[in-house]
Tab-separated table of C-alpha atoms in Angstrom:
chain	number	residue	atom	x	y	z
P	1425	UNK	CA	-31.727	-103.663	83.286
P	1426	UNK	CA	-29.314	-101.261	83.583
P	1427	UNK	CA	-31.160	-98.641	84.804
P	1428	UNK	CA	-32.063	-100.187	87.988
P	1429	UNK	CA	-28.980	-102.698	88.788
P	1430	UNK	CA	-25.994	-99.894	88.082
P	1431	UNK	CA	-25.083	-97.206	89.527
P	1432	UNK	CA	-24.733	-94.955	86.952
P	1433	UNK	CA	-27.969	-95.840	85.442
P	1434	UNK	CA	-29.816	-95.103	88.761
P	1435	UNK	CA	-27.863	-92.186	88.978
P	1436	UNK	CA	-29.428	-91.086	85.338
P	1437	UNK	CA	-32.935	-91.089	86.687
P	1438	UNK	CA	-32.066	-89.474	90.168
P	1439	UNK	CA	-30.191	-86.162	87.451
P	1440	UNK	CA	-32.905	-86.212	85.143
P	1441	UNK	CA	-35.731	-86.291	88.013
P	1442	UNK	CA	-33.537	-83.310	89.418
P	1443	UNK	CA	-33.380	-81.680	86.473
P	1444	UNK	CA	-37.626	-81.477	85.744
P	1445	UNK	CA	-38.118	-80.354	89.190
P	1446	UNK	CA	-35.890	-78.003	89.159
P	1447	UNK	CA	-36.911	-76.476	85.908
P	1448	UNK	CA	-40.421	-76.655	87.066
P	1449	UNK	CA	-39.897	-75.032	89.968
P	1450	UNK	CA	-37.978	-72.212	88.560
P	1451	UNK	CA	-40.488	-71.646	85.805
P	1452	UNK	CA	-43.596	-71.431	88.472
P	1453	UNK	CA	-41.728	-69.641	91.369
P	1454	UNK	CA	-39.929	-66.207	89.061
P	1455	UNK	CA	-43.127	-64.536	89.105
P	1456	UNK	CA	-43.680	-63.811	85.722
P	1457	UNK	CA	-47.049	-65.106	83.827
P	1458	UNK	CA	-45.105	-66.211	80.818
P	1459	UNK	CA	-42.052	-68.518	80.184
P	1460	UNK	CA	-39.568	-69.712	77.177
P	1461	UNK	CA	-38.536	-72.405	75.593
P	1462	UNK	CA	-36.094	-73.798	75.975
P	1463	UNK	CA	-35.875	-73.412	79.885
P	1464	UNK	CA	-32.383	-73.189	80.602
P	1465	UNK	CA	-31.635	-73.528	84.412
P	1466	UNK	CA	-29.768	-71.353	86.771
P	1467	UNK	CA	-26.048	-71.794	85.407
P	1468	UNK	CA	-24.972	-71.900	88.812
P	1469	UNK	CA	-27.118	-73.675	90.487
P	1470	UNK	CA	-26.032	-77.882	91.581
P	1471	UNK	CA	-28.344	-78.926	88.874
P	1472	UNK	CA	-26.526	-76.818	85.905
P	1473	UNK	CA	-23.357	-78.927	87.503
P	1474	UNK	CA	-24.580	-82.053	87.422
P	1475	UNK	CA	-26.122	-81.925	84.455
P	1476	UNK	CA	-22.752	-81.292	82.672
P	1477	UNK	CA	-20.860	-83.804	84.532
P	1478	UNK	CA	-24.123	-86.188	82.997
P	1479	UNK	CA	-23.070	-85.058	79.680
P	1480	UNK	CA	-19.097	-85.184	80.270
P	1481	UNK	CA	-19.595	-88.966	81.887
P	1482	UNK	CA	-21.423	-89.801	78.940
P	1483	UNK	CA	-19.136	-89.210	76.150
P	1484	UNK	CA	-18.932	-89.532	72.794
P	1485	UNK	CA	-21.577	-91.827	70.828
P	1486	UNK	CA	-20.958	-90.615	67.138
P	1487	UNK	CA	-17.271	-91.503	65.836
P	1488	UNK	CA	-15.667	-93.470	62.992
P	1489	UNK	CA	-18.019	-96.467	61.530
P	1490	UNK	CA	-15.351	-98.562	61.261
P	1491	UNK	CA	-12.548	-100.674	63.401
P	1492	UNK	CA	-9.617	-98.089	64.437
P	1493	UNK	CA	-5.602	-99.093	65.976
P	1494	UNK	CA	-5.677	-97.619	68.979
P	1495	UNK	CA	-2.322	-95.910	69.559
P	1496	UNK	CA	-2.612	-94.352	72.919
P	1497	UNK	CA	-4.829	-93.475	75.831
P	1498	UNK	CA	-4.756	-90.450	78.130
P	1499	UNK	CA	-6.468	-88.923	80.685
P	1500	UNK	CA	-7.126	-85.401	80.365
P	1501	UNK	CA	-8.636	-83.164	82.561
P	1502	UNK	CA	-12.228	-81.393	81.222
P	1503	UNK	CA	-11.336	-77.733	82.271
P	1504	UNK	CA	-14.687	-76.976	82.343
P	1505	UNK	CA	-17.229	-78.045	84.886
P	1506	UNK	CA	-17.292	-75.383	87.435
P	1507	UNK	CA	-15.687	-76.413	90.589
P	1508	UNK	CA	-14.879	-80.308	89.174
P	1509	UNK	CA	-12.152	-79.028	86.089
P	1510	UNK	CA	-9.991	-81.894	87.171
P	1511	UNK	CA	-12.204	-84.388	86.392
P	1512	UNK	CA	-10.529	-86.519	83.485
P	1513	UNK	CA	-11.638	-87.736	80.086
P	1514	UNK	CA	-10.618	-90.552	78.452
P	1515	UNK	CA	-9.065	-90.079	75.398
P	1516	UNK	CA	-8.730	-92.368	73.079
P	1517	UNK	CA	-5.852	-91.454	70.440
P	1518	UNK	CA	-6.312	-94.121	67.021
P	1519	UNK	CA	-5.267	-94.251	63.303
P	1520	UNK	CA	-7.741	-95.235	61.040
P	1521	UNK	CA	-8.127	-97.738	58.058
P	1522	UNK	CA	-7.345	-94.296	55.932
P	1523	UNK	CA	-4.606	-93.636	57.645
P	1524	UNK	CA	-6.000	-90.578	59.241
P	1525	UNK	CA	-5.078	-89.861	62.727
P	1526	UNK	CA	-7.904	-89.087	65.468
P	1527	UNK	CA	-9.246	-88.974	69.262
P	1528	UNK	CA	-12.524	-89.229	70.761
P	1529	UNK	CA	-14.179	-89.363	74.044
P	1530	UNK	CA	-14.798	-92.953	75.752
P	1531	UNK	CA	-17.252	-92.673	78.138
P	1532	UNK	CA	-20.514	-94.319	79.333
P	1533	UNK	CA	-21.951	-94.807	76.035
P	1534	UNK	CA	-19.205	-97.182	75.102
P	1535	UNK	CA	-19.746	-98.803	77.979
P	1536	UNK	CA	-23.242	-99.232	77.988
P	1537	UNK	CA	-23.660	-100.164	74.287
P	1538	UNK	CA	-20.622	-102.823	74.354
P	1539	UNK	CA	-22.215	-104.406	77.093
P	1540	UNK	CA	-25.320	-104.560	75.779
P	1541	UNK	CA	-23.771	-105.613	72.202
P	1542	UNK	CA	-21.994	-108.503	74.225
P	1543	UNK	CA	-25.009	-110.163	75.283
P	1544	UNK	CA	-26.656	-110.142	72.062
P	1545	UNK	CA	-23.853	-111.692	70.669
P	1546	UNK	CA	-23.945	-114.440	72.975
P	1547	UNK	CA	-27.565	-115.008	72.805
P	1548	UNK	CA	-28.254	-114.295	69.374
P	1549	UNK	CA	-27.542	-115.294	65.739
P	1550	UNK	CA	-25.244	-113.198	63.954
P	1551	UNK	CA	-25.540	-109.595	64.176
P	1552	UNK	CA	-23.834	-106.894	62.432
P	1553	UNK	CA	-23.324	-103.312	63.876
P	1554	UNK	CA	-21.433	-100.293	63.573
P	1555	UNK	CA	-17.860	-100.370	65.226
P	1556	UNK	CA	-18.651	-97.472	67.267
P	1557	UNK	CA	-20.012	-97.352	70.011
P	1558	UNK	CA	-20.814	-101.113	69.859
P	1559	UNK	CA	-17.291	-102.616	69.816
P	1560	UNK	CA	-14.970	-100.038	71.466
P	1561	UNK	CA	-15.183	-101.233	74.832
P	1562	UNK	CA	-13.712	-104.464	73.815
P	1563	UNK	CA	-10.955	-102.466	71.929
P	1564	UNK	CA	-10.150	-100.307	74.545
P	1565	UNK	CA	-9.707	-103.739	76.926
P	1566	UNK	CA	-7.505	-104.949	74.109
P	1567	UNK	CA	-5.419	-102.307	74.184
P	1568	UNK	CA	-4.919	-102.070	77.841
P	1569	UNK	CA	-5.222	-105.967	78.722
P	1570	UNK	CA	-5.299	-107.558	75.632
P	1571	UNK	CA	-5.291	-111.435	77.871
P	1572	UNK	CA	-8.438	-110.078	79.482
P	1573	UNK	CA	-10.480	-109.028	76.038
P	1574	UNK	CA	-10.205	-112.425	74.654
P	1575	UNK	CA	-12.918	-113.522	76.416
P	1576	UNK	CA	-16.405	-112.028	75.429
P	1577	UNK	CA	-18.110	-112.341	78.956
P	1578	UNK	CA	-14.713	-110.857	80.659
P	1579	UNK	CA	-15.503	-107.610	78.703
P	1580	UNK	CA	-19.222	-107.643	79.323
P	1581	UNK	CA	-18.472	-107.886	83.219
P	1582	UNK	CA	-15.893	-105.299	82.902
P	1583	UNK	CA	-18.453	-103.361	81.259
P	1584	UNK	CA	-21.000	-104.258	84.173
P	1585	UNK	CA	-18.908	-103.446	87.039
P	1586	UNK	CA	-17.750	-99.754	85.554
P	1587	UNK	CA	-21.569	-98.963	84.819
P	1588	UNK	CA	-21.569	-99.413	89.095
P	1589	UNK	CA	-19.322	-96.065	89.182
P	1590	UNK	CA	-20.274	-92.398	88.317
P	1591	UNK	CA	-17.857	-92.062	85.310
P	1592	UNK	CA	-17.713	-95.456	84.186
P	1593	UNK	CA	-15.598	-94.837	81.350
P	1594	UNK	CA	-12.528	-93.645	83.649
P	1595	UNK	CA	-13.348	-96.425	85.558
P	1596	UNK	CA	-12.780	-99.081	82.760
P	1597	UNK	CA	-9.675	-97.514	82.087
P	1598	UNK	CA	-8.956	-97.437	86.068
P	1599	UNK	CA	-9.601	-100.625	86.817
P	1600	UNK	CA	-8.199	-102.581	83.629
P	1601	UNK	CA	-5.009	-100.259	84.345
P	1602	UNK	CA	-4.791	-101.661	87.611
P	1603	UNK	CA	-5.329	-105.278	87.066
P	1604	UNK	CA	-2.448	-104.964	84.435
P	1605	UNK	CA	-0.282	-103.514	86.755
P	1606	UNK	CA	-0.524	-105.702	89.370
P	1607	UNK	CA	-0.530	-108.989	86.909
P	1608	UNK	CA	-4.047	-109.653	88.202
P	1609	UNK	CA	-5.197	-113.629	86.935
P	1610	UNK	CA	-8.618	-114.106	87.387
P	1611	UNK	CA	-9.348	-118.056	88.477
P	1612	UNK	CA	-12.824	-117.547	88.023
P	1613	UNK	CA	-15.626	-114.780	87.085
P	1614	UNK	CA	-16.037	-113.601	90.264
P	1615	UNK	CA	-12.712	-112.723	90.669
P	1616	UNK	CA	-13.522	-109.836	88.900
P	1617	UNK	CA	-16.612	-108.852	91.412
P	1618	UNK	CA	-14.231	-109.495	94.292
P	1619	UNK	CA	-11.596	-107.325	92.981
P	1620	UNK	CA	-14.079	-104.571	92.936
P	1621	UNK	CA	-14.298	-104.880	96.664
P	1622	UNK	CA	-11.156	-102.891	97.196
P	1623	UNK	CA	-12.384	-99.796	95.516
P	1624	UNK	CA	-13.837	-97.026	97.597
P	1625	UNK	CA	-16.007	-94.085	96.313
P	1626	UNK	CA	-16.280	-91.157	98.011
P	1627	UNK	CA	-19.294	-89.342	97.092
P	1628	UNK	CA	-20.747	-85.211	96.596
P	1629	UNK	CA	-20.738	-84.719	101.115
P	1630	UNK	CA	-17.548	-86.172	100.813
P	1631	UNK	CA	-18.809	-89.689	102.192
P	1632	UNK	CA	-16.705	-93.043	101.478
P	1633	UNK	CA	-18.839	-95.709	100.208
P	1634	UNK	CA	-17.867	-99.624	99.039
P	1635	UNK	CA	-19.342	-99.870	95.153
P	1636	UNK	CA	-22.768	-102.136	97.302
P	1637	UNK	CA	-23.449	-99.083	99.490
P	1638	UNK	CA	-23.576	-96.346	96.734
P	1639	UNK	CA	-25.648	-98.888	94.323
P	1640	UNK	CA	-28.026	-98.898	97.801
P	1641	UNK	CA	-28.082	-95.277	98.326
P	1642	UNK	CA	-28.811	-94.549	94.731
P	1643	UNK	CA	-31.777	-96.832	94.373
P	1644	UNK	CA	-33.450	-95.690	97.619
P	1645	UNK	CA	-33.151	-92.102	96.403
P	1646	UNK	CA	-34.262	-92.662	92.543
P	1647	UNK	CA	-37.360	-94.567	94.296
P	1648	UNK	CA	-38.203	-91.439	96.324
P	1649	UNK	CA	-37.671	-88.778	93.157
P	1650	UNK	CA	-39.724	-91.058	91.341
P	1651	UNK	CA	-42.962	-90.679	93.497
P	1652	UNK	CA	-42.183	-87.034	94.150
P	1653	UNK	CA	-42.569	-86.951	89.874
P	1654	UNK	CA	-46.284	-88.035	90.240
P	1655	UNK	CA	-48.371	-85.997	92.452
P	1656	UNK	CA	-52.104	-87.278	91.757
P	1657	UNK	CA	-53.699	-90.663	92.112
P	1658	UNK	CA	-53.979	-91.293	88.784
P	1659	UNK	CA	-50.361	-92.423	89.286
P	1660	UNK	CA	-50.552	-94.771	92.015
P	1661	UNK	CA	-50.322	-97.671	90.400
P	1662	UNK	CA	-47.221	-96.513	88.047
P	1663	UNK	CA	-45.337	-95.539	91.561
P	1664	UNK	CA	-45.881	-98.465	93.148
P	1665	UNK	CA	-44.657	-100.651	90.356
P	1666	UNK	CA	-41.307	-97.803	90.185
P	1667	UNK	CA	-40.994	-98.835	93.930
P	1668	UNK	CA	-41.715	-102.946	92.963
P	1669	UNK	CA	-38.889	-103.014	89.985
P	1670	UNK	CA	-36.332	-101.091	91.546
P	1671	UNK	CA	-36.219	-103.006	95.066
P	1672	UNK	CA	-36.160	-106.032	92.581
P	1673	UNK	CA	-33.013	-104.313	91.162
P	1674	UNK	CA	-31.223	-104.176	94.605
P	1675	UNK	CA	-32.796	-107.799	95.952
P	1676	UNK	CA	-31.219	-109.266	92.781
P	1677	UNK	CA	-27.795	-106.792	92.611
P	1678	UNK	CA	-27.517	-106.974	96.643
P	1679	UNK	CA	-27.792	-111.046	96.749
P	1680	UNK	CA	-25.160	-111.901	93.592
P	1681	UNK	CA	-23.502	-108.911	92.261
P	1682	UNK	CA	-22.207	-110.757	89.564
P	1683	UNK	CA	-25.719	-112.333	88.283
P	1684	UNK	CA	-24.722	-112.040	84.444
P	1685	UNK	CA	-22.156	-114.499	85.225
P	1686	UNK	CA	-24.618	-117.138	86.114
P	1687	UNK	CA	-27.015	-115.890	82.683
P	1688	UNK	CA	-24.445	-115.821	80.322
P	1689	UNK	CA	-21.266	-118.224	81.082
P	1690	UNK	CA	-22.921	-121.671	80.422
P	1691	UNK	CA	-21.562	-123.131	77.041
P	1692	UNK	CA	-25.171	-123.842	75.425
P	1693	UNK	CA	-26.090	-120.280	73.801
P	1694	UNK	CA	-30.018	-121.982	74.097
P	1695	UNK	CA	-29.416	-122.232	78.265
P	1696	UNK	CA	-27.856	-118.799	77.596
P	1697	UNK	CA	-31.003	-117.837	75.949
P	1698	UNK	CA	-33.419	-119.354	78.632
P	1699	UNK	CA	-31.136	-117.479	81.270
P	1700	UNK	CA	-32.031	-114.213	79.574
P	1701	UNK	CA	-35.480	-114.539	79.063
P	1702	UNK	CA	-36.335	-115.370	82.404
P	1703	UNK	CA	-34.686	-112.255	83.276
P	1704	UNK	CA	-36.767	-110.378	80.664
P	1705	UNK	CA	-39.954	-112.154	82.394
P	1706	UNK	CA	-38.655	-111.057	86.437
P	1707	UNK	CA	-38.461	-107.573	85.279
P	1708	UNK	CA	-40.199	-106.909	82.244
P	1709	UNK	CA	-39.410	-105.244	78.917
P	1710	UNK	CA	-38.475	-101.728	78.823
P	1711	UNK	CA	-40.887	-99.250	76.615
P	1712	UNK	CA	-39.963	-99.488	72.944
P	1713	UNK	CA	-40.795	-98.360	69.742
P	1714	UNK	CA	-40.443	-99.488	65.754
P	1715	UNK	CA	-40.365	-97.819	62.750
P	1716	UNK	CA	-44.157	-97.137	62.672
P	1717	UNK	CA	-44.007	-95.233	66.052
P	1718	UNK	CA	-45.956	-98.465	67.616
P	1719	UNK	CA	-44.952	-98.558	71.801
P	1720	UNK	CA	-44.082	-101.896	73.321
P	1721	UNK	CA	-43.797	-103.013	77.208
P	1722	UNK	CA	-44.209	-106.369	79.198
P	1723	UNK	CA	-44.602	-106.317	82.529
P	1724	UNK	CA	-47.134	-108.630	84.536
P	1725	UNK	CA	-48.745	-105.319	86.642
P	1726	UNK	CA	-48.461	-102.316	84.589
P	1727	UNK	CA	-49.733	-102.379	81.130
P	1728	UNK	CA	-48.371	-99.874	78.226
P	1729	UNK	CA	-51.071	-97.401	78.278
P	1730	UNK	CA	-49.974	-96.636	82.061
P	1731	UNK	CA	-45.976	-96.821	81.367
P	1732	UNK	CA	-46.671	-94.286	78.118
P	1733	UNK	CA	-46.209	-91.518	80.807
P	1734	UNK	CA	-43.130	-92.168	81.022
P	1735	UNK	CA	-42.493	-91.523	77.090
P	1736	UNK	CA	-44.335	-88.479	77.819
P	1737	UNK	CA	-41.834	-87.010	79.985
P	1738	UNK	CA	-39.200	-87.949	78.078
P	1739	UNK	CA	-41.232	-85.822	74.984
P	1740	UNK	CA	-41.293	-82.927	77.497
P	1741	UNK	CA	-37.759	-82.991	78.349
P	1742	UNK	CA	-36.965	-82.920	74.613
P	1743	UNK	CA	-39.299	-79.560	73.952
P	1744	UNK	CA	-38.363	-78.015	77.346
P	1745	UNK	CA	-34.564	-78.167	77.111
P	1746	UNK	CA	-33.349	-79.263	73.931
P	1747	UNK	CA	-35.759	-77.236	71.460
P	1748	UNK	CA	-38.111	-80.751	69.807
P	1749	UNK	CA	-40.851	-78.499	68.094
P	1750	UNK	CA	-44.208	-80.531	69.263
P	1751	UNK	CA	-44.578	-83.616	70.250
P	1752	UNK	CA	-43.334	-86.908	68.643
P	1753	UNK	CA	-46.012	-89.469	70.006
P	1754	UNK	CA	-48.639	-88.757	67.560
P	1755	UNK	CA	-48.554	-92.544	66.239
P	1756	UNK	CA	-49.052	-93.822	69.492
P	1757	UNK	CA	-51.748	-91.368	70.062
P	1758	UNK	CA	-53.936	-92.473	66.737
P	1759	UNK	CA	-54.522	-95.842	68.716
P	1760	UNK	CA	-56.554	-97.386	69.363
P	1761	UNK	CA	-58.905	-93.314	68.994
P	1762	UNK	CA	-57.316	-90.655	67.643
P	1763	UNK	CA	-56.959	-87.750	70.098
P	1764	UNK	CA	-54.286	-85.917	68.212
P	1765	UNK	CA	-54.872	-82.306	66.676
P	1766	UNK	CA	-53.107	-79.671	65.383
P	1767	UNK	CA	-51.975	-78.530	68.951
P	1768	UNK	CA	-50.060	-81.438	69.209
P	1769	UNK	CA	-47.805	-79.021	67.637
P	1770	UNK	CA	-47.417	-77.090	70.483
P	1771	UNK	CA	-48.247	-79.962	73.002
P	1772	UNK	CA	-48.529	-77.676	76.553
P	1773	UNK	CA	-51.627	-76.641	74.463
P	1774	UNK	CA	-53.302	-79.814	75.041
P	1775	UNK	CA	-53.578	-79.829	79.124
P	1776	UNK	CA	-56.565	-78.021	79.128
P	1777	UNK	CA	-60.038	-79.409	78.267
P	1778	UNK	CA	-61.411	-82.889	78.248
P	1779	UNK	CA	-59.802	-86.368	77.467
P	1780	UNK	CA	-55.977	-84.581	77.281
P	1781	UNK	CA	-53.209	-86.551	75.784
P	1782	UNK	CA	-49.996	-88.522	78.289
P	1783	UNK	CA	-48.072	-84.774	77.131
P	1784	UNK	CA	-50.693	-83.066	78.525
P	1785	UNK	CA	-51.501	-84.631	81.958
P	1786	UNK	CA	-48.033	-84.768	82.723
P	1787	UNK	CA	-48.380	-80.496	81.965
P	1788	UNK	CA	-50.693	-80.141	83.705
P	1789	UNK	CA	-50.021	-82.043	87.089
P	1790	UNK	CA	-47.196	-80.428	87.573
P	1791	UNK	CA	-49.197	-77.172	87.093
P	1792	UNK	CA	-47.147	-75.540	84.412
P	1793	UNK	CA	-50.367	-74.946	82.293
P	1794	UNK	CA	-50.772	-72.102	84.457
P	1795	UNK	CA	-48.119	-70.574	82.713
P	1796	UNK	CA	-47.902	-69.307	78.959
P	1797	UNK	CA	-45.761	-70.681	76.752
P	1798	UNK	CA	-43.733	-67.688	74.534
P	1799	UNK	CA	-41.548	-68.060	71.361
């Protein structure tokens, strides 16, 4: 869900589609019949840019375990991202239940996971989970508007309406800053959706969007990077339903931009409950695993050996760019017949020759088993 009705998480798939091109592209195109791994891209290319803003927007998502007194937050700028070094982090300064004195980053991760956290706890039984990154959203409100954190679904639409921004930790901070400046009372929830109106976002060409035409702009060009991933009719299917789920995204963000308002505020947690699973039915589950490396997905078009690909990518990101050694799907690939082997190993091994594996289409459609793979 928020992949497709946020900003930011449309603007994850848009970086990392830009980031697998462009890697590609560099690999096939430098004339040489061998590459390394990892591929590291042009450090001064756009995509080396955005990739560490990505990384700086994200923040931190390992701290302490446990609950912390916030003392002070600052904004700092990073310093390092060529050409944005004013960009700020949030910095969280806190004293611990030792005593000990520390900082971290609080960025989209926070965000994210406190949101998500937040609905669980109000459509679940009791669940227990690390304090970070689950509950330091609703610290960090407490600390800046402690009237506004009281109330569980204030937070999680807090945390909805940052995700809408490129740097939705800054954003939080921003916007909570604001609304305790200016002694802003929310009469209802959707004061908090209207207030968002006044923002403006100016974006890379120096364009100045509202928060509804950047979440617009950003799904129509995920959409297009998303077909331009799959190149052969094999895929068809998978692009049309990328098309299908996303223009779902911006029918249902477009229409009521505060729509977890209407899932989550009635007083029955079983309504609550009904709320959320007919959202789970409109869009489907995302792919997920368990302990036994089993995959799961619901959707009423696509079925999970067709989504798998989409694992598969993520398994050739991981050995491309972040060093994985082989392939991590082998589980998945026992089932229902076992096509694994020892090259799964060294998985770009496996686009040649009959029945290949998901790692191995995905190689080879976008041609890079005509390259050798070195070190």
């Amino acid at each position: 869900m928020q992949d497709i009705t946020t900003v930011y998480g449309l603007m994850n798939i848009i970086n990392i589609v830009d980031h697998q091109q462009f890697a590609n592209y560099q690999v096939l195109t430098d004339g040489s019949p061998t590459f390394s791994l990892p591929v590291v891209v042009d450090p001064e290319s756009t995509v080396a840019t955005n990739i560490d803003l990505a990384n700086f927007y994200y923040g931190q998502d390992e701290s302490v375990t446990f609950g912390i007194d916030i003392k002070s937050i600052s904004l700092e700028p990073n310093g390092y991202i060529n050409g944005y070094e004013g960009i700020p982090a949030v910095i969280v300064h806190y004293k611990d239940e030792t005593g000990k004195f520390g900082t971290f980053c609080f960025g989209a991760t926070c965000v994210m996971e406190g949101m998500a956290y937040g609905i669980q706890e109000l459509i679940c039984d009791h669940i227990e989970v690390d304090f970070f990154p689950y509950h330091v959203a609703e610290a960090v409100c407490a600390f800046l508007n402690p009237e506004l954190a009281k109330d569980k679904l204030t937070v999680i639409l807090l945390c909805d309406i940052a995700l809408n921004t490129s740097h939705p930790g800054k954003f939080f901070y921003d916007i909570l800053t604001d609304m305790n400046n200016e002694k802003f009372v929310p009469v209802n929830y959707l004061d908090f959706y209207d207030y968002l109106e006044k923002y403006k976002f100016t974006d890379s060409q120096g364009i100045v969007h509202s928060f509804y035409d950047m979440y617009k702009q950003k799904a129509e060009i995920a959409i297009r990077q998303l077909n331009d991933y799959f190149k052969i009719p094999l895929y068809d299917e998978l692009c049309k339903w990328f098309k299908e789920i996303i223009e779902l995204g911006i029918d249902f963000r477009m229409k009521k931009p505060g729509f977890w308002i209407d899932v989550l505020s009635p007083l029955d947690k079983e309504e609550r409950k009904n709320n959320f699973r007919y959202l789970t039915n409109y869009f489907g589950f995302p792919l997920m695993t368990n302990r036994k490396k089993h995959y799961f997905f619901s959707h009423p078009n696509i079925k999970t050996n067709e989504i798998i690909v989409l694992k598969a990518i993520q398994e050739i990101h991981e050995v491309m760019f972040y060093e994985q050694k082989g392939c991590n799907m082998k589980e998945f690939c026992k089932q229902p017949e076992d096509i694994t082997s020892e090259l799964c190993n060294q998985p770009w091994k496996r686009a040649t020759g009959e029945n290949l594996c998901p790692f191995g289409q995905i190689w080879k459609m976008w041609g890079l088993d005509k390259k050798e793979v070195i070190g």
